[in-house]
mmCIF file of C-alpha atoms in Angstrom:
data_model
loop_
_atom_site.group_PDB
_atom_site.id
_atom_site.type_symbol
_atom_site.label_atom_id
_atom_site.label_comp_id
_atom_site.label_asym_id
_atom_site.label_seq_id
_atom_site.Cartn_x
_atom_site.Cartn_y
_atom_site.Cartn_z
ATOM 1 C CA UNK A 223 0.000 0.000 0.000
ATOM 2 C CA UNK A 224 3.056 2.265 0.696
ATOM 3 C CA UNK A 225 4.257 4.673 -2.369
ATOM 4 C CA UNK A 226 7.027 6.374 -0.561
ATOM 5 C CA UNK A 227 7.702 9.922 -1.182
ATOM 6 C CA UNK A 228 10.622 11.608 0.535
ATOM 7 C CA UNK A 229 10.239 15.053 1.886
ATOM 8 C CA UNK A 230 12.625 16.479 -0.406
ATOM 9 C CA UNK A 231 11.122 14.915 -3.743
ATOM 10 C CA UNK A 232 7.964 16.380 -2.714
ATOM 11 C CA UNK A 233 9.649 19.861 -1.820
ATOM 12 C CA UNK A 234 11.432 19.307 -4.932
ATOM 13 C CA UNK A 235 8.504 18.944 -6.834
ATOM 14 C CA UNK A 236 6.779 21.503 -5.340
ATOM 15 C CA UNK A 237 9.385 24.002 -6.651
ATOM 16 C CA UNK A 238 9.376 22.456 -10.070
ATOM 17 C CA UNK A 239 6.684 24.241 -11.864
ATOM 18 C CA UNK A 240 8.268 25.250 -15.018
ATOM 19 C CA UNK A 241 6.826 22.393 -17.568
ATOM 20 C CA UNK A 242 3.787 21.069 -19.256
ATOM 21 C CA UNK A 243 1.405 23.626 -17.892
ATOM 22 C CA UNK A 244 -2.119 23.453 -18.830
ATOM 23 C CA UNK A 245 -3.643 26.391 -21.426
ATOM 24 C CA UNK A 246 -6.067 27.452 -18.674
ATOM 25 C CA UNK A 247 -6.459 27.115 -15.035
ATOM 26 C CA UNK A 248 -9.086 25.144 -13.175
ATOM 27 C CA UNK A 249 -11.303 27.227 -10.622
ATOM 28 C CA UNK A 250 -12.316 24.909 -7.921
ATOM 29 C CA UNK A 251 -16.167 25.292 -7.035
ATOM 30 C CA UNK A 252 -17.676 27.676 -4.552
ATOM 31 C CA UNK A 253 -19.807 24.968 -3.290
ATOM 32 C CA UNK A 254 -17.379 23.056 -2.073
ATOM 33 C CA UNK A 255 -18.057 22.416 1.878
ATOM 34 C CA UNK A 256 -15.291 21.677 4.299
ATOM 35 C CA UNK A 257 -15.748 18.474 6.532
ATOM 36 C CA UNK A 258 -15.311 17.270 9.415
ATOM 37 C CA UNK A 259 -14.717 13.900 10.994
ATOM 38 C CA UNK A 260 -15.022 13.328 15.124
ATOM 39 C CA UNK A 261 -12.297 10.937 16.712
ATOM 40 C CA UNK A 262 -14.646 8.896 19.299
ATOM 41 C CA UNK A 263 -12.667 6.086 18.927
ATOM 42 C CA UNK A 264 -9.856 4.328 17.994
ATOM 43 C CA UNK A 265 -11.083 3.364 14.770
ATOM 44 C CA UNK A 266 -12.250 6.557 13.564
ATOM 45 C CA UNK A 267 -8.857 7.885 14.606
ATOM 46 C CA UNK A 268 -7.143 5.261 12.649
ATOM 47 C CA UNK A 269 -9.702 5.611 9.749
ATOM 48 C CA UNK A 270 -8.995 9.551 9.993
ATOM 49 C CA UNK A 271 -5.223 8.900 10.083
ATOM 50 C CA UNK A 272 -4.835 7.035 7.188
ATOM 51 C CA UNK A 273 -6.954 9.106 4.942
ATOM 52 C CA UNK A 274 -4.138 11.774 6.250
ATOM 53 C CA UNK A 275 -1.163 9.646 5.591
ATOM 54 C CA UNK A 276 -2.464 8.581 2.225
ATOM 55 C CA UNK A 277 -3.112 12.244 1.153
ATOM 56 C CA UNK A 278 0.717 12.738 1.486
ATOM 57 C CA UNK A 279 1.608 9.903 0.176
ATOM 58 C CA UNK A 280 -0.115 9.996 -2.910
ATOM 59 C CA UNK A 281 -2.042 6.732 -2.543
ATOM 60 C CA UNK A 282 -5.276 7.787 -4.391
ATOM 61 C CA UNK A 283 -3.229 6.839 -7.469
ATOM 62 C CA UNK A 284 -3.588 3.471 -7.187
ATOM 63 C CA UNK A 285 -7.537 3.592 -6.876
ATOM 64 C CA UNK A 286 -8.077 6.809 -9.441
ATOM 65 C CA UNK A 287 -5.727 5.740 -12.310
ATOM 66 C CA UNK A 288 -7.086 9.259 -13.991
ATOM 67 C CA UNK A 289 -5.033 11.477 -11.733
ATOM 68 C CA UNK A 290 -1.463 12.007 -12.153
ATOM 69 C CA UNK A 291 1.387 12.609 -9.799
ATOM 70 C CA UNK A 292 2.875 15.568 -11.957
ATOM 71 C CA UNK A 293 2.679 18.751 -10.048
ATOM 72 C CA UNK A 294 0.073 21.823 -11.053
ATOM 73 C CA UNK A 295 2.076 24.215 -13.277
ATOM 74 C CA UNK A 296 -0.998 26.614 -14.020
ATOM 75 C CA UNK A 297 -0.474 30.270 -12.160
ATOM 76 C CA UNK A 298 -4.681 30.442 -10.929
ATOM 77 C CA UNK A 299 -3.634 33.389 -8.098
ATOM 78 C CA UNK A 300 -1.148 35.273 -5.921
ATOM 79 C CA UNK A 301 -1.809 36.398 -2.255
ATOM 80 C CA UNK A 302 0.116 38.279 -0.851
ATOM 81 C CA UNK A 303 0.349 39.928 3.535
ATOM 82 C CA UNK A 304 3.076 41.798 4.205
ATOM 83 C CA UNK A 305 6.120 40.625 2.894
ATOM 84 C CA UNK A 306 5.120 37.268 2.133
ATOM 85 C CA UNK A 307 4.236 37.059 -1.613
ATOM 86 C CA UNK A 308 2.771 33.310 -2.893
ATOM 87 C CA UNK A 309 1.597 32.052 -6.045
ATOM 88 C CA UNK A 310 -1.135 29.214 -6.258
ATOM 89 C CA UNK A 311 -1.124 26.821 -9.176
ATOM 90 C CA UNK A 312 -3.555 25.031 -10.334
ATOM 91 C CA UNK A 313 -4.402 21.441 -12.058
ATOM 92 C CA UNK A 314 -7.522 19.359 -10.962
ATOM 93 C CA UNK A 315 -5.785 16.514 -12.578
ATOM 94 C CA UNK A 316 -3.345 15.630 -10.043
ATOM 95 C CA UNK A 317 -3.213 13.840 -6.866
ATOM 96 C CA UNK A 318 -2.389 17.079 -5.021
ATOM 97 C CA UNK A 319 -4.254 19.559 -7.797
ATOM 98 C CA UNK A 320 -3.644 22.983 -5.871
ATOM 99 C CA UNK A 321 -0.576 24.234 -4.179
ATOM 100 C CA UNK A 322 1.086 27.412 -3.345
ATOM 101 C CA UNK A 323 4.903 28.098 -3.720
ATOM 102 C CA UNK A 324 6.289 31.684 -2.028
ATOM 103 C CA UNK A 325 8.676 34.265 -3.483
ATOM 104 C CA UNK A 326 11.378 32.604 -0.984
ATOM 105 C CA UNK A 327 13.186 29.074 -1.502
ATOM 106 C CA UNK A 328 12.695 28.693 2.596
ATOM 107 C CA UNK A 329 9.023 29.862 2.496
ATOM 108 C CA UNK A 330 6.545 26.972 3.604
ATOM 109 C CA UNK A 331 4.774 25.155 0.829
ATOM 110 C CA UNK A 332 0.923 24.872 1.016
ATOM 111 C CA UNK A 333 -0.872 21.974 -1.134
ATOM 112 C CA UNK A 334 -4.287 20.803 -1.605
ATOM 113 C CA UNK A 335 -4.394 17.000 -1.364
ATOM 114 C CA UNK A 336 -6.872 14.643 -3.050
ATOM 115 C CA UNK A 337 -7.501 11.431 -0.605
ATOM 116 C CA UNK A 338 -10.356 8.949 0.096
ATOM 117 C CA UNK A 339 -12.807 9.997 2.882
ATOM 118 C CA UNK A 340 -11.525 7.776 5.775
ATOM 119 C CA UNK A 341 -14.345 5.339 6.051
ATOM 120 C CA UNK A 342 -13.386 4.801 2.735
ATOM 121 C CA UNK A 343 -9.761 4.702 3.009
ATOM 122 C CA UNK A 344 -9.915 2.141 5.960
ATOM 123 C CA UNK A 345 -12.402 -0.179 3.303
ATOM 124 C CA UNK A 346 -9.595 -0.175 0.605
ATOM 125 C CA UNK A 347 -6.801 -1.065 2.917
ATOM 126 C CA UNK A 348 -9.125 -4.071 4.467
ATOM 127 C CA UNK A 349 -9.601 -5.121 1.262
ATOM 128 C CA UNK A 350 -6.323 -5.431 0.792
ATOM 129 C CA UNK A 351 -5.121 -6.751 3.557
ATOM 130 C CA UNK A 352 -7.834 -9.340 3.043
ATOM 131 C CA UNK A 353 -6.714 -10.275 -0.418
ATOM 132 C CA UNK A 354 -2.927 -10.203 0.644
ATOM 133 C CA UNK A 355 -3.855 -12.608 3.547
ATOM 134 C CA UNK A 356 -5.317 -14.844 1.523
ATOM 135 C CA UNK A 357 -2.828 -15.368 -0.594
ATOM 136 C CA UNK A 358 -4.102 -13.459 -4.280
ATOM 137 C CA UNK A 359 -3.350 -10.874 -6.066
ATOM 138 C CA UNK A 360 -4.002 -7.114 -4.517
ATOM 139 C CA UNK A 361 -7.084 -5.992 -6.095
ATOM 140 C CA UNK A 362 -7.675 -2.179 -6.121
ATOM 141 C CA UNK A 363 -10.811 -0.558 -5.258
ATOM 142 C CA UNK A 364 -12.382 2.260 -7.974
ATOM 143 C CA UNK A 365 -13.253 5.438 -6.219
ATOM 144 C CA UNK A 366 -16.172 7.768 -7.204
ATOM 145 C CA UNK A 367 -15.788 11.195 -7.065
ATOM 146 C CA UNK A 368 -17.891 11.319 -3.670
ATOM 147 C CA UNK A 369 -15.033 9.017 -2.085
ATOM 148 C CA UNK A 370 -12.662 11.673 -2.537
ATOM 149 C CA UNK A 371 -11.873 14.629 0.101
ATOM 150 C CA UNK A 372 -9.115 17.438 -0.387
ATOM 151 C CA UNK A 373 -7.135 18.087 2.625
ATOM 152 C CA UNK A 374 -5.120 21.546 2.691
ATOM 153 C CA UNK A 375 -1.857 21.526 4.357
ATOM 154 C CA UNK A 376 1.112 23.309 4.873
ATOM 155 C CA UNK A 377 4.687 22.820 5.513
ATOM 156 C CA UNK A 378 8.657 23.324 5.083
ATOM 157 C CA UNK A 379 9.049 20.816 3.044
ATOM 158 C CA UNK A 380 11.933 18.544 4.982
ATOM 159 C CA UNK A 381 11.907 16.684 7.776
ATOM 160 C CA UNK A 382 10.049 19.228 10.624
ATOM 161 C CA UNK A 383 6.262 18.000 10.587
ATOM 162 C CA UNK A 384 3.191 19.180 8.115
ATOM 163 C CA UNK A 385 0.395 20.539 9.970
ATOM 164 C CA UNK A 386 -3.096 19.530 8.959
ATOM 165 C CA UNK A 387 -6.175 22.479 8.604
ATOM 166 C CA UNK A 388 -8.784 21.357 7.158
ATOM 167 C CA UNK A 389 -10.888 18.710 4.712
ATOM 168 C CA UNK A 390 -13.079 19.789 1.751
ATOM 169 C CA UNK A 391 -15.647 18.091 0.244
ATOM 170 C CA UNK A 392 -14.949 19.641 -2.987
ATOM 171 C CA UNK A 393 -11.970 21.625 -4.606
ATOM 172 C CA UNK A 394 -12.810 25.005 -2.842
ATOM 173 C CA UNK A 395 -13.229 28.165 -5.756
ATOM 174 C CA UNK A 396 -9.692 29.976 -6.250
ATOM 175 C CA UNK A 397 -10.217 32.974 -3.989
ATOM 176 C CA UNK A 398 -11.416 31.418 -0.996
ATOM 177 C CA UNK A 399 -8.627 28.945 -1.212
ATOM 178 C CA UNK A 400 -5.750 31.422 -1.966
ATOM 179 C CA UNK A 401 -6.866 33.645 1.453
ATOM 180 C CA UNK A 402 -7.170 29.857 3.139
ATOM 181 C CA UNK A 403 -4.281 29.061 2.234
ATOM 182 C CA UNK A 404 -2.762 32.948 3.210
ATOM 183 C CA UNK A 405 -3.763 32.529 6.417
ATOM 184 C CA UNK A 406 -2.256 28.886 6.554
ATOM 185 C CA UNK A 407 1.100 30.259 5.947
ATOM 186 C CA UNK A 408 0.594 33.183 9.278
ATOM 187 C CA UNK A 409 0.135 31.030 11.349
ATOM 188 C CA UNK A 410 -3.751 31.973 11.943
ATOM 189 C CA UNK A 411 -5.514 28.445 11.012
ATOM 190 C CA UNK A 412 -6.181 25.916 14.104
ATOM 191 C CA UNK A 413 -4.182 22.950 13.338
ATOM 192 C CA UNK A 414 -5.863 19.430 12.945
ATOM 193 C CA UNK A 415 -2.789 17.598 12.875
ATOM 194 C CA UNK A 416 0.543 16.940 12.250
ATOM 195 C CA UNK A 417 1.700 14.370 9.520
ATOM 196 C CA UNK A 418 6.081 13.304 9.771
ATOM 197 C CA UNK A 419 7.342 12.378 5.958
ATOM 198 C CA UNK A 420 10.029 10.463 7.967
ATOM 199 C CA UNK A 421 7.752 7.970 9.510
ATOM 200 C CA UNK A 422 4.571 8.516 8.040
ATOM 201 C CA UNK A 423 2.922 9.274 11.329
ATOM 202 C CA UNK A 424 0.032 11.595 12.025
ATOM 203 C CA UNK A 425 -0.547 13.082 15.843
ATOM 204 C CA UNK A 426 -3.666 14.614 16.300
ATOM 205 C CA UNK A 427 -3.876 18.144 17.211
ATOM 206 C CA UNK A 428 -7.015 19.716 17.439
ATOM 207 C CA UNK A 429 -9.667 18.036 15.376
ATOM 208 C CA UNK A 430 -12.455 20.164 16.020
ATOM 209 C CA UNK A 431 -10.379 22.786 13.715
ATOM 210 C CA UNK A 432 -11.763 20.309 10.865
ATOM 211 C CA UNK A 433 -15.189 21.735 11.499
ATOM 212 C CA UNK A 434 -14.008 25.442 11.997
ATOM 213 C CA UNK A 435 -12.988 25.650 8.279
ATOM 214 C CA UNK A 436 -16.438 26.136 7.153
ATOM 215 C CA UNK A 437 -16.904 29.431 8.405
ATOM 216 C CA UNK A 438 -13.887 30.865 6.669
ATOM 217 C CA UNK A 439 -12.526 31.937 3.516
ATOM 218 C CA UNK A 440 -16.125 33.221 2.369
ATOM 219 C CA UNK A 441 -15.774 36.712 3.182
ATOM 220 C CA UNK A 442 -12.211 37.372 2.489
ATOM 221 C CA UNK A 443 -9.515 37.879 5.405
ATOM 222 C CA UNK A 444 -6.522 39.816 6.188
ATOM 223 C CA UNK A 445 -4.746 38.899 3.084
ATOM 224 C CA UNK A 446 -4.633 39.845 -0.412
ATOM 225 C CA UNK A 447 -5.901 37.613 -3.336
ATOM 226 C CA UNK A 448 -5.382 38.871 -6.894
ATOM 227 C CA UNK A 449 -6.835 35.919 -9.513
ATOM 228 C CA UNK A 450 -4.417 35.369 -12.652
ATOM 229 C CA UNK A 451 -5.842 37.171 -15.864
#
């Protein structure tokens, strides 16, 4: 079930966005809802956890052979507070379709990650712990487009931890995500949890900050959004 990505192929891809961009960028929805999941127990908290682990991981691959692991190249936005200037890119094609680079090389990264709702995500890895056990070939599960949530997270991109904000139900529209993901980078987003590329291990934070993402983004916030023409 593992695809290992190291922290610094991700970072590196993350910085990478000079090829194949697309002619024009996708939008996201402004219906998209965020989500929230409640950790009574330990298997929701394991269910939650590996939908987590999988996001950065890029496991959805294996059960959505249309996405891709290349990395958006489309400018959609810049945001901007202060003196930290980002721009968000764009593709709805790929396993993580938005993410956000900053003027600086040390700036944190902030990516939009497509991963199975964690009910779900615990069913596939059943399955195929089932079908390992009993001796056959892994058999991958199709996902619909309602088995799919996109988690937004941020990070530095090497070995310190990612920290966890929020799950959509949807890809959010461009502006709400660009100030989402300004205020990410500040520092003023509760944090969910925290995911280690070393060890692939998620700690839960604060998991009622799942539910507080609903309420923002809608109305702007302190940062500046400025859509690509």
């Amino acid at each position: 079930m593992r695809r290992a990505i190291s922290a610094a192929a991700l970072a590196a891809g993350l910085l990478g966005f000079g090829a194949g961009a697309h002619a024009a960028c996708d939008s996201g929805t402004p219906d998209a809802k965020a989500v929230a999941y409640t950790v009574a127990d330990e298997d929701s908290g394991r269910a939650l956890g590996f939908s987590i682990r999988m996001a950065y991981l890029g496991e959805i691959r294996r059960y959505d052979k249309h996405l891709t692991t290349r990395v958006p190249a489309c400018n959609a936005a810049t945001f901007a507070i202060g003196s930290l200037h980002y721009t968000l890119h764009a593709d709805d094609g790929s396993v993580w379709p938005r993410s956000a680079t900053g003027a600086n090389r040390s700036d944190p990264h902030v990516v939009l990650m497509a991963t199975p709702k964690p009910d779900v995500a615990m069913h596939v890895l059943r399955a195929t712990t089932v079908s390992m056990a009993a001796g056959g070939g892994i058999t991958y599960i199709k996902l619909k487009p309602e088995d799919i949530v996109y988690v937004l997270v941020a990070g530095p991109g090497d070995d310190k931890p990612w920290s966890v904000y929020g799950m959509f139900d949807r890809i959010p529209d461009t502006p709400r995500l660009a100030q989402l993901m300004c205020q990410a980078v500040i520092g003023s987003l509760p944090v969910a949890a925290e995911f280690r590329m070393t060890d692939t291990t998620v700690t839960f934070k604060d998991v009622s900050a799942l539910a507080a993402m609903a309420d923002r983004g809608h109305d702007g916030g302190p940062c500046t959004v400025q859509l690509a023409p």
